[in-house]
mmCIF file of C-alpha atoms in Angstrom:
data_model
loop_
_atom_site.group_PDB
_atom_site.id
_atom_site.type_symbol
_atom_site.label_atom_id
_atom_site.label_comp_id
_atom_site.label_asym_id
_atom_site.label_seq_id
_atom_site.Cartn_x
_atom_site.Cartn_y
_atom_site.Cartn_z
ATOM 1 C CA MET A 1 38.309 -135.985 -105.769
ATOM 2 C CA MET A 2 36.442 -135.883 -109.198
ATOM 3 C CA ASP A 3 37.655 -139.431 -110.286
ATOM 4 C CA ALA A 4 36.333 -140.691 -106.831
ATOM 5 C CA LEU A 5 32.762 -139.268 -107.435
ATOM 6 C CA LEU A 6 32.853 -140.682 -111.066
ATOM 7 C CA LYS A 7 33.900 -144.090 -110.043
ATOM 8 C CA ALA A 8 31.150 -144.042 -107.280
ATOM 9 C CA GLY A 9 28.433 -143.385 -110.017
ATOM 10 C CA TYR A 10 28.083 -139.662 -109.791
ATOM 11 C CA ARG A 11 27.002 -138.025 -112.909
ATOM 12 C CA PRO A 12 29.832 -135.830 -114.768
ATOM 13 C CA GLU A 13 27.626 -132.842 -114.272
ATOM 14 C CA ILE A 14 28.778 -132.701 -110.681
ATOM 15 C CA GLU A 15 32.072 -131.273 -111.716
ATOM 16 C CA ARG A 16 30.539 -127.843 -112.548
ATOM 17 C CA ALA A 17 28.975 -127.978 -108.910
ATOM 18 C CA VAL A 18 32.287 -128.632 -107.477
ATOM 19 C CA GLN A 19 34.129 -125.884 -109.479
ATOM 20 C CA GLN A 20 31.426 -123.172 -108.449
ATOM 21 C CA CYS A 21 31.970 -124.328 -104.861
ATOM 22 C CA LEU A 22 35.688 -124.147 -104.861
ATOM 23 C CA ALA A 23 35.249 -120.519 -106.582
ATOM 24 C CA SER A 24 33.180 -119.419 -103.706
ATOM 25 C CA GLN A 25 30.185 -118.274 -105.842
ATOM 26 C CA ASP A 26 27.796 -116.567 -103.566
ATOM 27 C CA LEU A 27 24.267 -117.030 -105.121
ATOM 28 C CA ALA A 28 21.251 -115.145 -104.034
ATOM 29 C CA ASP A 29 19.127 -116.130 -100.958
ATOM 30 C CA HIS A 30 16.325 -118.430 -100.874
ATOM 31 C CA GLU A 31 13.292 -118.700 -98.792
ATOM 32 C CA THR A 32 14.304 -120.645 -95.468
ATOM 33 C CA GLY A 33 12.803 -122.681 -92.850
ATOM 34 C CA ALA A 34 13.526 -122.353 -89.002
ATOM 35 C CA VAL A 35 15.995 -119.195 -89.847
ATOM 36 C CA THR A 36 14.956 -116.978 -92.483
ATOM 37 C CA ALA A 37 17.148 -115.499 -95.116
ATOM 38 C CA GLU A 38 16.478 -112.055 -93.567
ATOM 39 C CA ALA A 39 18.023 -113.351 -90.199
ATOM 40 C CA ALA A 40 21.051 -114.714 -92.214
ATOM 41 C CA ALA A 41 21.402 -111.325 -94.014
ATOM 42 C CA GLU A 42 21.494 -109.450 -90.548
ATOM 43 C CA HIS A 43 23.969 -111.763 -89.105
ATOM 44 C CA GLY A 44 26.089 -112.051 -92.256
ATOM 45 C CA SER A 45 27.809 -114.936 -93.852
ATOM 46 C CA ALA A 46 30.058 -115.487 -90.721
ATOM 47 C CA THR A 47 32.560 -118.036 -90.877
ATOM 48 C CA ALA A 48 34.911 -119.659 -88.492
ATOM 49 C CA VAL A 49 37.964 -117.737 -89.960
ATOM 50 C CA GLU A 50 36.247 -114.350 -89.916
ATOM 51 C CA ASP A 51 34.963 -114.395 -86.427
ATOM 52 C CA GLY A 52 37.644 -116.288 -84.734
ATOM 53 C CA LYS A 53 35.424 -119.333 -83.723
ATOM 54 C CA ARG A 54 35.982 -122.695 -84.552
ATOM 55 C CA PHE A 55 33.149 -124.740 -86.039
ATOM 56 C CA ARG A 56 32.749 -128.247 -85.520
ATOM 57 C CA LEU A 57 34.490 -129.864 -88.371
ATOM 58 C CA PHE A 58 34.709 -133.523 -89.647
ATOM 59 C CA GLU A 59 38.677 -134.015 -89.589
ATOM 60 C CA LEU A 60 39.830 -136.244 -92.284
ATOM 61 C CA SER A 61 42.568 -138.547 -91.659
ATOM 62 C CA ALA A 62 42.109 -140.975 -94.591
ATOM 63 C CA ASN A 63 40.290 -141.278 -97.911
ATOM 64 C CA CYS A 64 38.688 -144.431 -96.632
ATOM 65 C CA ILE A 65 37.387 -144.832 -93.248
ATOM 66 C CA ASP A 66 37.590 -148.417 -91.468
ATOM 67 C CA LEU A 67 34.339 -148.842 -89.168
ATOM 68 C CA ASN A 68 35.313 -152.538 -88.698
ATOM 69 C CA ASP A 69 31.830 -153.667 -90.393
ATOM 70 C CA ARG A 70 32.676 -151.712 -93.597
ATOM 71 C CA GLN A 71 35.055 -149.468 -95.397
ATOM 72 C CA VAL A 72 33.405 -146.046 -95.772
ATOM 73 C CA GLU A 73 34.721 -143.769 -98.573
ATOM 74 C CA VAL A 74 35.074 -140.206 -98.495
ATOM 75 C CA LEU A 75 34.059 -138.913 -102.015
ATOM 76 C CA LEU A 76 33.904 -134.954 -101.490
ATOM 77 C CA ALA A 77 35.301 -132.698 -98.551
ATOM 78 C CA MET A 78 35.052 -129.014 -97.738
ATOM 79 C CA ARG A 79 36.001 -127.242 -94.650
ATOM 80 C CA GLN A 80 33.980 -124.047 -95.000
ATOM 81 C CA PRO A 81 31.469 -124.676 -94.625
ATOM 82 C CA ASN A 82 32.161 -128.178 -93.446
ATOM 83 C CA VAL A 83 30.585 -130.655 -95.951
ATOM 84 C CA VAL A 84 31.723 -134.256 -96.366
ATOM 85 C CA LEU A 85 30.023 -136.745 -98.765
ATOM 86 C CA PHE A 86 30.486 -140.126 -97.778
ATOM 87 C CA GLY A 87 30.200 -143.444 -100.035
ATOM 88 C CA ASN A 88 29.488 -147.116 -99.006
ATOM 89 C CA LEU A 89 27.683 -145.974 -95.647
ATOM 90 C CA LEU A 90 24.763 -148.188 -95.964
ATOM 91 C CA CYS A 91 24.465 -151.321 -98.020
ATOM 92 C CA ASP A 92 21.483 -151.998 -100.421
ATOM 93 C CA TRP A 93 19.449 -154.210 -98.116
ATOM 94 C CA GLU A 94 19.909 -151.898 -95.242
ATOM 95 C CA CYS A 95 18.443 -149.058 -97.435
ATOM 96 C CA ASP A 96 15.485 -151.322 -98.512
ATOM 97 C CA ALA A 97 14.726 -152.576 -95.029
ATOM 98 C CA LEU A 98 14.612 -148.910 -93.514
ATOM 99 C CA ILE A 99 12.038 -147.871 -96.498
ATOM 100 C CA GLU A 100 9.846 -150.779 -95.916
ATOM 101 C CA SER A 101 9.912 -150.297 -92.264
ATOM 102 C CA SER A 102 8.944 -146.836 -92.396
ATOM 103 C CA ARG A 103 6.151 -147.304 -94.901
ATOM 104 C CA PRO A 104 3.434 -147.983 -92.297
ATOM 105 C CA LYS A 105 4.657 -145.079 -90.039
ATOM 106 C CA LEU A 106 4.488 -142.203 -92.675
ATOM 107 C CA THR A 107 2.918 -139.119 -91.852
ATOM 108 C CA PRO A 108 3.054 -135.356 -93.581
ATOM 109 C CA SER A 109 6.332 -133.626 -92.511
ATOM 110 C CA ARG A 110 5.895 -130.721 -90.139
ATOM 111 C CA VAL A 111 8.309 -127.790 -89.292
ATOM 112 C CA VAL A 112 9.006 -125.864 -86.088
ATOM 113 C CA ASN A 113 7.162 -122.647 -85.797
ATOM 114 C CA ALA A 114 9.842 -120.608 -84.446
ATOM 115 C CA ASP A 115 7.483 -118.267 -82.629
ATOM 116 C CA LYS A 116 5.205 -120.644 -81.050
ATOM 117 C CA GLY A 117 7.538 -123.535 -80.560
ATOM 118 C CA THR A 118 4.740 -125.909 -82.296
ATOM 119 C CA TYR A 119 5.298 -128.365 -85.079
ATOM 120 C CA GLU A 120 3.175 -127.420 -88.012
ATOM 121 C CA LEU A 121 2.424 -128.210 -91.492
ATOM 122 C CA LYS A 122 3.795 -125.809 -93.930
ATOM 123 C CA ARG A 123 2.786 -127.436 -97.662
ATOM 124 C CA ASP A 124 4.424 -124.223 -99.362
ATOM 125 C CA VAL A 125 7.898 -125.214 -97.769
ATOM 126 C CA ARG A 126 8.092 -128.992 -97.121
ATOM 127 C CA THR A 127 5.875 -131.582 -98.865
ATOM 128 C CA SER A 128 7.469 -134.789 -97.869
ATOM 129 C CA SER A 129 6.053 -137.473 -95.347
ATOM 130 C CA GLY A 130 8.221 -138.998 -92.734
ATOM 131 C CA ALA A 131 8.591 -141.625 -89.826
ATOM 132 C CA PHE A 132 10.748 -141.531 -86.821
ATOM 133 C CA PHE A 133 12.551 -144.576 -85.257
ATOM 134 C CA GLN A 134 13.713 -144.047 -81.524
ATOM 135 C CA ARG A 135 17.212 -144.757 -80.656
ATOM 136 C CA GLY A 136 17.660 -148.589 -80.878
ATOM 137 C CA GLU A 137 14.187 -149.168 -81.678
ATOM 138 C CA THR A 138 15.039 -152.263 -84.189
ATOM 139 C CA PRO A 139 18.420 -154.088 -84.505
ATOM 140 C CA LEU A 140 18.873 -152.458 -87.800
ATOM 141 C CA VAL A 141 18.330 -148.938 -86.289
ATOM 142 C CA ALA A 142 20.508 -149.877 -83.404
ATOM 143 C CA ALA A 143 23.389 -150.992 -85.723
ATOM 144 C CA ILE A 144 23.169 -147.942 -88.091
ATOM 145 C CA GLU A 145 23.294 -145.580 -85.170
ATOM 146 C CA SER A 146 26.328 -147.295 -83.734
ATOM 147 C CA ARG A 147 28.014 -147.145 -87.050
ATOM 148 C CA LEU A 148 27.165 -143.413 -87.371
ATOM 149 C CA SER A 149 28.702 -142.676 -83.731
ATOM 150 C CA ARG A 150 31.869 -144.337 -85.084
ATOM 151 C CA LEU A 151 32.088 -142.691 -88.136
ATOM 152 C CA LEU A 152 31.496 -138.907 -86.875
ATOM 153 C CA GLY A 153 32.928 -139.494 -83.349
ATOM 154 C CA VAL A 154 29.640 -138.149 -81.763
ATOM 155 C CA ALA A 155 28.087 -140.073 -78.872
ATOM 156 C CA GLU A 156 24.701 -141.708 -79.844
ATOM 157 C CA SER A 157 23.051 -139.984 -76.834
ATOM 158 C CA ARG A 158 23.592 -136.662 -78.725
ATOM 159 C CA GLY A 159 21.525 -137.953 -81.853
ATOM 160 C CA GLU A 160 17.824 -137.046 -82.518
ATOM 161 C CA PRO A 161 15.710 -139.971 -83.586
ATOM 162 C CA LEU A 162 16.693 -141.295 -86.899
ATOM 163 C CA GLN A 163 14.008 -139.836 -89.434
ATOM 164 C CA ILE A 164 12.891 -141.547 -92.738
ATOM 165 C CA LEU A 165 11.530 -139.110 -95.456
ATOM 166 C CA HIS A 166 9.795 -139.814 -98.479
ATOM 167 C CA TYR A 167 9.554 -137.475 -101.535
ATOM 168 C CA PRO A 168 7.048 -138.285 -104.311
ATOM 169 C CA PRO A 169 7.237 -136.614 -107.459
ATOM 170 C CA GLY A 170 6.995 -132.995 -107.338
ATOM 171 C CA ALA A 171 7.978 -132.975 -103.374
ATOM 172 C CA GLU A 172 10.589 -130.783 -102.009
ATOM 173 C CA TYR A 173 12.020 -129.012 -99.073
ATOM 174 C CA ARG A 174 12.550 -125.491 -99.748
ATOM 175 C CA PRO A 175 16.012 -123.897 -98.570
ATOM 176 C CA HIS A 176 16.331 -123.667 -94.928
ATOM 177 C CA TYR A 177 18.762 -124.217 -91.937
ATOM 178 C CA ASP A 178 18.779 -127.066 -89.720
ATOM 179 C CA PHE A 179 19.783 -124.985 -86.665
ATOM 180 C CA PHE A 180 17.508 -122.980 -84.404
ATOM 181 C CA ASP A 181 17.657 -119.191 -84.190
ATOM 182 C CA PRO A 182 17.668 -118.577 -80.293
ATOM 183 C CA ALA A 183 16.432 -115.247 -80.646
ATOM 184 C CA ARG A 184 12.996 -116.656 -81.766
ATOM 185 C CA PRO A 185 10.806 -117.496 -78.620
ATOM 186 C CA GLY A 186 9.555 -120.543 -79.998
ATOM 187 C CA ASN A 187 12.867 -122.394 -80.615
ATOM 188 C CA GLN A 188 13.507 -121.997 -76.765
ATOM 189 C CA ARG A 189 11.642 -125.426 -76.371
ATOM 190 C CA VAL A 190 13.400 -127.224 -78.902
ATOM 191 C CA LEU A 191 16.516 -125.826 -77.671
ATOM 192 C CA SER A 192 15.925 -127.260 -74.097
ATOM 193 C CA MET A 193 15.980 -130.830 -75.657
ATOM 194 C CA GLY A 194 19.864 -131.145 -75.915
ATOM 195 C CA GLY A 195 20.968 -127.534 -77.067
ATOM 196 C CA GLN A 196 21.602 -126.327 -80.481
ATOM 197 C CA ARG A 197 21.921 -128.627 -83.525
ATOM 198 C CA VAL A 198 25.329 -128.717 -84.623
ATOM 199 C CA GLY A 199 25.331 -131.273 -87.494
ATOM 200 C CA THR A 200 23.220 -133.218 -89.948
ATOM 201 C CA LEU A 201 23.869 -136.421 -91.834
ATOM 202 C CA ILE A 202 21.614 -137.210 -94.805
ATOM 203 C CA ILE A 203 21.571 -140.923 -96.014
ATOM 204 C CA TYR A 204 20.293 -141.680 -99.632
ATOM 205 C CA LEU A 205 18.155 -144.906 -99.436
ATOM 206 C CA ASN A 206 17.390 -145.078 -103.266
ATOM 207 C CA ASP A 207 18.572 -143.626 -106.684
ATOM 208 C CA VAL A 208 16.273 -141.017 -108.060
ATOM 209 C CA LYS A 209 15.527 -140.855 -111.702
ATOM 210 C CA ALA A 210 15.450 -136.945 -111.969
ATOM 211 C CA GLY A 211 15.626 -134.289 -109.438
ATOM 212 C CA GLY A 212 15.773 -134.508 -105.661
ATOM 213 C CA SER A 213 19.103 -133.108 -105.027
ATOM 214 C CA THR A 214 20.357 -131.711 -101.992
ATOM 215 C CA VAL A 215 21.208 -128.068 -102.972
ATOM 216 C CA PHE A 216 23.312 -125.487 -100.868
ATOM 217 C CA PRO A 217 22.473 -122.267 -102.835
ATOM 218 C CA LYS A 218 24.829 -119.872 -101.127
ATOM 219 C CA ILE A 219 28.080 -122.041 -102.315
ATOM 220 C CA GLY A 220 26.630 -123.301 -105.593
ATOM 221 C CA LEU A 221 26.832 -127.011 -104.421
ATOM 222 C CA ASP A 222 24.226 -129.726 -105.765
ATOM 223 C CA ILE A 223 24.443 -133.218 -104.365
ATOM 224 C CA LEU A 224 22.679 -135.801 -106.392
ATOM 225 C CA PRO A 225 21.230 -138.818 -104.520
ATOM 226 C CA LYS A 226 23.021 -141.851 -104.545
ATOM 227 C CA LYS A 227 21.990 -145.095 -102.790
ATOM 228 C CA GLY A 228 24.003 -145.902 -99.687
ATOM 229 C CA CYS A 229 25.826 -142.543 -99.639
ATOM 230 C CA GLY A 230 25.741 -140.026 -96.680
ATOM 231 C CA LEU A 231 25.816 -136.502 -96.820
ATOM 232 C CA PHE A 232 27.253 -134.694 -93.670
ATOM 233 C CA PHE A 233 27.632 -130.961 -92.844
ATOM 234 C CA SER A 234 28.103 -128.875 -89.627
ATOM 235 C CA TYR A 235 27.159 -125.485 -88.685
ATOM 236 C CA ALA A 236 27.581 -124.639 -85.119
ATOM 237 C CA ASP A 237 30.355 -124.187 -82.556
ATOM 238 C CA ASP A 238 30.330 -124.912 -78.581
ATOM 239 C CA ALA A 239 29.915 -120.743 -78.122
ATOM 240 C CA GLY A 240 26.704 -120.737 -80.116
ATOM 241 C CA GLY A 241 28.330 -119.283 -83.277
ATOM 242 C CA LEU A 242 26.362 -120.399 -86.419
ATOM 243 C CA ASP A 243 27.256 -120.878 -90.066
ATOM 244 C CA TYR A 244 24.841 -119.370 -92.479
ATOM 245 C CA GLN A 245 26.473 -120.693 -95.455
ATOM 246 C CA THR A 246 24.864 -123.993 -94.870
ATOM 247 C CA LEU A 247 21.443 -122.893 -96.080
ATOM 248 C CA HIS A 248 20.325 -126.004 -98.020
ATOM 249 C CA GLY A 249 17.239 -127.597 -99.322
ATOM 250 C CA GLY A 250 15.872 -130.795 -101.156
ATOM 251 C CA SER A 251 14.952 -129.688 -104.778
ATOM 252 C CA PRO A 252 11.869 -131.083 -106.286
ATOM 253 C CA VAL A 253 11.672 -134.751 -107.516
ATOM 254 C CA VAL A 254 11.156 -134.712 -111.418
ATOM 255 C CA ALA A 255 10.744 -138.238 -111.851
ATOM 256 C CA GLY A 256 10.624 -141.400 -109.511
ATOM 257 C CA GLU A 257 10.791 -141.102 -105.820
ATOM 258 C CA LYS A 258 13.255 -140.255 -103.293
ATOM 259 C CA TRP A 259 13.909 -141.683 -99.806
ATOM 260 C CA ILE A 260 16.429 -140.486 -97.274
ATOM 261 C CA ALA A 261 17.361 -141.092 -93.639
ATOM 262 C CA THR A 262 18.333 -138.066 -91.527
ATOM 263 C CA LYS A 263 20.150 -137.889 -88.338
ATOM 264 C CA TRP A 264 20.452 -134.314 -86.491
ATOM 265 C CA LEU A 265 22.987 -134.117 -83.826
ATOM 266 C CA ARG A 266 22.877 -131.708 -80.859
ATOM 267 C CA LEU A 267 25.429 -129.942 -78.840
ATOM 268 C CA GLY A 268 24.474 -132.001 -75.560
ATOM 269 C CA ASP A 269 22.492 -135.202 -74.914
ATOM 270 C CA TYR A 270 19.149 -135.373 -76.790
ATOM 271 C CA LEU A 271 15.973 -135.772 -74.427
ATOM 272 C CA ALA A 272 12.603 -135.397 -76.170
ATOM 273 C CA ARG A 273 9.883 -133.528 -74.209
ATOM 274 C CA SER A 274 6.480 -135.031 -73.910
ATOM 275 C CA ASP A 275 4.877 -131.582 -73.394
#
């Protein structure tokens, strides 16, 4: 696994993160987004093994996945929590085109208020800007969504709109969960739009000079941005069980800038509400 990461261009320092991950080092809780660290402590660090539930896993059958239009490499894989790093997911011109087409649409990123169900600016938590592309909005977006569906085995209808995010120097997203706590009243609105989120795919659209990693503080894993690579992780099962080990965040960009594309997957077909 380390050989594949190094050949793909990742720095040797990632070996330390992988070793920490394999040793299951449990780090202290960090501030979260949609679901708080206090809620995670209340639920405990439930796992598929401990509670008898099976979280949605990306099952690996080969080290390289043939998607007809390209060979996607598997650079890193974990089962608990389920984390997979893909190489050669997007080519350079696709990454560049997504960045350029999103520039005119960028607005400050918002977070869901779990008590009110509103989308609000929270600059102490999330300091990026972003743009959304509806399903099939452009030929490029349609081609990428089709590729992601084939890769993950999830219908395109279950994906939220592709989001492009820009992080200038100093920008970050403090550790948070991508799923929605069903006990919070404000989350009922977002849950009605396709059910619980079950997985996230982050695609790195550029190389970052320093910082900007995707960090999983509970398991000691730090993924450095690498252009064209994709990071997938899942965190929910059909019965509503949630994996609290998937606390994650985007560390501050120290030098340069960071561009990513994010695709969130739902338990059912995603249907945006206009109210």
